[in-house]
């Protein structure tokens, strides 16, 4: 299978799933259980994405400057700091740790 075949196949599947979504009756989706599942699924997928991007390097798990940077960002978010401050502080922590050679 070539790259373009895979892209076209994935595109067709995405359009088909979107179409199926429009065919599902609204009362099924607006029920409490599907709404709760959708909310929890969103949080779980976002948490998994953060974990993979923070700890992953190819097939290996690494602990480098990204981990303290994410912890600083989480702490600032819990203190309700502005998002720009959170991003700059996390980037500064990662940059300083890499500068000092703690983690590459």
PDB file of C-alpha atoms in Angstrom:
ATOM      1  CA  UNK A   1       0.000   0.000   0.000  1.00  0.00           C
ATOM      2  CA  UNK A   2       1.456   3.329  -1.004  1.00  0.00           C
ATOM      3  CA  UNK A   3       1.298   6.481   1.107  1.00  0.00           C
ATOM      4  CA  UNK A   4      -1.324   8.055  -1.163  1.00  0.00           C
ATOM      5  CA  UNK A   5      -3.497   4.962  -1.010  1.00  0.00           C
ATOM      6  CA  UNK A   6      -3.385   5.061   2.781  1.00  0.00           C
ATOM      7  CA  UNK A   7      -4.234   8.781   2.811  1.00  0.00           C
ATOM      8  CA  UNK A   8      -7.166   8.295   0.451  1.00  0.00           C
ATOM      9  CA  UNK A   9      -8.442   5.310   2.421  1.00  0.00           C
ATOM     10  CA  UNK A  10      -8.199   7.234   5.707  1.00  0.00           C
ATOM     11  CA  UNK A  11     -10.008  10.200   4.126  1.00  0.00           C
ATOM     12  CA  UNK A  12     -12.842   7.998   2.895  1.00  0.00           C
ATOM     13  CA  UNK A  13     -13.180   6.399   6.339  1.00  0.00           C
ATOM     14  CA  UNK A  14     -13.295   9.852   7.989  1.00  0.00           C
ATOM     15  CA  UNK A  15     -16.018  11.065   5.640  1.00  0.00           C
ATOM     16  CA  UNK A  16     -17.995   7.853   6.193  1.00  0.00           C
ATOM     17  CA  UNK A  17     -17.759   8.219   9.981  1.00  0.00           C
ATOM     18  CA  UNK A  18     -18.864  11.848   9.781  1.00  0.00           C
ATOM     19  CA  UNK A  19     -21.825  10.837   7.623  1.00  0.00           C
ATOM     20  CA  UNK A  20     -22.821   8.102  10.077  1.00  0.00           C
ATOM     21  CA  UNK A  21     -22.682  10.728  12.829  1.00  0.00           C
ATOM     22  CA  UNK A  22     -25.313  12.787  11.036  1.00  0.00           C
ATOM     23  CA  UNK A  23     -27.561   9.732  10.638  1.00  0.00           C
ATOM     24  CA  UNK A  24     -27.663   8.916  14.365  1.00  0.00           C
ATOM     25  CA  UNK A  25     -30.795  10.307  16.039  1.00  0.00           C
ATOM     26  CA  UNK A  26     -30.116  13.293  18.310  1.00  0.00           C
ATOM     27  CA  UNK A  27     -31.865  11.694  21.292  1.00  0.00           C
ATOM     28  CA  UNK A  28     -29.268   8.906  21.347  1.00  0.00           C
ATOM     29  CA  UNK A  29     -26.374  11.336  21.512  1.00  0.00           C
ATOM     30  CA  UNK A  30     -27.996  13.753  23.953  1.00  0.00           C
ATOM     31  CA  UNK A  31     -28.737  11.075  26.553  1.00  0.00           C
ATOM     32  CA  UNK A  32     -26.733  11.394  29.786  1.00  0.00           C
ATOM     33  CA  UNK A  33     -24.610   8.271  29.328  1.00  0.00           C
ATOM     34  CA  UNK A  34     -23.242   9.037  25.813  1.00  0.00           C
ATOM     35  CA  UNK A  35     -22.540  12.637  26.853  1.00  0.00           C
ATOM     36  CA  UNK A  36     -20.644  11.444  29.942  1.00  0.00           C
ATOM     37  CA  UNK A  37     -18.653   8.929  27.886  1.00  0.00           C
ATOM     38  CA  UNK A  38     -17.766  11.607  25.339  1.00  0.00           C
ATOM     39  CA  UNK A  39     -16.595  13.973  28.092  1.00  0.00           C
ATOM     40  CA  UNK A  40     -14.461  11.315  29.771  1.00  0.00           C
ATOM     41  CA  UNK A  41     -13.065  10.073  26.474  1.00  0.00           C
ATOM     42  CA  UNK A  42     -11.933  13.573  25.547  1.00  0.00           C
ATOM     43  CA  UNK A  43     -10.055  13.969  28.827  1.00  0.00           C
ATOM     44  CA  UNK A  44      -8.486  10.513  28.546  1.00  0.00           C
ATOM     45  CA  UNK A  45      -7.294  11.100  24.982  1.00  0.00           C
ATOM     46  CA  UNK A  46      -5.807  14.480  25.876  1.00  0.00           C
ATOM     47  CA  UNK A  47      -4.029  12.994  28.903  1.00  0.00           C
ATOM     48  CA  UNK A  48      -2.636  10.182  26.757  1.00  0.00           C
ATOM     49  CA  UNK A  49      -1.406  12.681  24.168  1.00  0.00           C
ATOM     50  CA  UNK A  50       0.375  14.736  26.839  1.00  0.00           C
ATOM     51  CA  UNK A  51       1.965  11.596  28.321  1.00  0.00           C
ATOM     52  CA  UNK A  52       3.190  10.311  24.960  1.00  0.00           C
ATOM     53  CA  UNK A  53       4.558  13.681  23.890  1.00  0.00           C
ATOM     54  CA  UNK A  54       6.240  14.229  27.270  1.00  0.00           C
ATOM     55  CA  UNK A  55       7.754  10.794  27.855  1.00  0.00           C
ATOM     56  CA  UNK A  56       8.122   9.378  24.357  1.00  0.00           C
ATOM     57  CA  UNK A  57      11.115   9.368  22.065  1.00  0.00           C
ATOM     58  CA  UNK A  58      10.499   6.911  19.256  1.00  0.00           C
ATOM     59  CA  UNK A  59       9.867   3.542  20.899  1.00  0.00           C
ATOM     60  CA  UNK A  60      11.587   4.459  24.172  1.00  0.00           C
ATOM     61  CA  UNK A  61      10.379   6.141  27.330  1.00  0.00           C
ATOM     62  CA  UNK A  62      12.679   8.985  28.369  1.00  0.00           C
ATOM     63  CA  UNK A  63      12.718  11.385  31.274  1.00  0.00           C
ATOM     64  CA  UNK A  64      14.308  14.629  30.179  1.00  0.00           C
ATOM     65  CA  UNK A  65      13.667  18.370  30.518  1.00  0.00           C
ATOM     66  CA  UNK A  66      10.103  17.994  29.262  1.00  0.00           C
ATOM     67  CA  UNK A  67       8.915  16.315  32.469  1.00  0.00           C
ATOM     68  CA  UNK A  68       9.784  19.189  34.860  1.00  0.00           C
ATOM     69  CA  UNK A  69       8.459  21.655  32.278  1.00  0.00           C
ATOM     70  CA  UNK A  70       5.083  19.888  32.191  1.00  0.00           C
ATOM     71  CA  UNK A  71       5.031  19.754  36.002  1.00  0.00           C
ATOM     72  CA  UNK A  72       5.696  23.507  36.187  1.00  0.00           C
ATOM     73  CA  UNK A  73       2.944  24.116  33.625  1.00  0.00           C
ATOM     74  CA  UNK A  74       0.499  21.940  35.588  1.00  0.00           C
ATOM     75  CA  UNK A  75       1.321  23.776  38.803  1.00  0.00           C
ATOM     76  CA  UNK A  76       0.816  27.169  37.198  1.00  0.00           C
ATOM     77  CA  UNK A  77      -2.465  26.034  35.676  1.00  0.00           C
ATOM     78  CA  UNK A  78      -3.650  24.910  39.098  1.00  0.00           C
ATOM     79  CA  UNK A  79      -2.799  28.400  40.377  1.00  0.00           C
ATOM     80  CA  UNK A  80      -4.889  29.794  37.499  1.00  0.00           C
ATOM     81  CA  UNK A  81      -2.004  31.628  35.853  1.00  0.00           C
ATOM     82  CA  UNK A  82      -2.625  33.091  32.394  1.00  0.00           C
ATOM     83  CA  UNK A  83      -1.965  30.608  29.603  1.00  0.00           C
ATOM     84  CA  UNK A  84       0.822  32.700  28.064  1.00  0.00           C
ATOM     85  CA  UNK A  85       2.626  32.760  31.426  1.00  0.00           C
ATOM     86  CA  UNK A  86       2.246  28.972  31.679  1.00  0.00           C
ATOM     87  CA  UNK A  87       3.729  28.389  28.218  1.00  0.00           C
ATOM     88  CA  UNK A  88       6.631  30.803  28.730  1.00  0.00           C
ATOM     89  CA  UNK A  89       7.457  29.399  32.176  1.00  0.00           C
ATOM     90  CA  UNK A  90       7.439  25.798  30.935  1.00  0.00           C
ATOM     91  CA  UNK A  91       9.616  26.708  27.954  1.00  0.00           C
ATOM     92  CA  UNK A  92      12.010  28.591  30.235  1.00  0.00           C
ATOM     93  CA  UNK A  93      12.299  25.639  32.624  1.00  0.00           C
ATOM     94  CA  UNK A  94      13.013  23.220  29.773  1.00  0.00           C
ATOM     95  CA  UNK A  95      15.524  25.596  28.178  1.00  0.00           C
ATOM     96  CA  UNK A  96      17.403  26.196  31.434  1.00  0.00           C
ATOM     97  CA  UNK A  97      17.564  22.492  32.234  1.00  0.00           C
ATOM     98  CA  UNK A  98      18.900  21.749  28.768  1.00  0.00           C
ATOM     99  CA  UNK A  99      21.395  24.610  29.066  1.00  0.00           C
ATOM    100  CA  UNK A 100      22.712  23.187  32.326  1.00  0.00           C
ATOM    101  CA  UNK A 101      22.996  19.758  30.695  1.00  0.00           C
ATOM    102  CA  UNK A 102      20.521  18.055  33.036  1.00  0.00           C
ATOM    103  CA  UNK A 103      18.653  16.403  30.189  1.00  0.00           C
ATOM    104  CA  UNK A 104      19.203  16.642  26.480  1.00  0.00           C
TER     105      UNK A 104
END
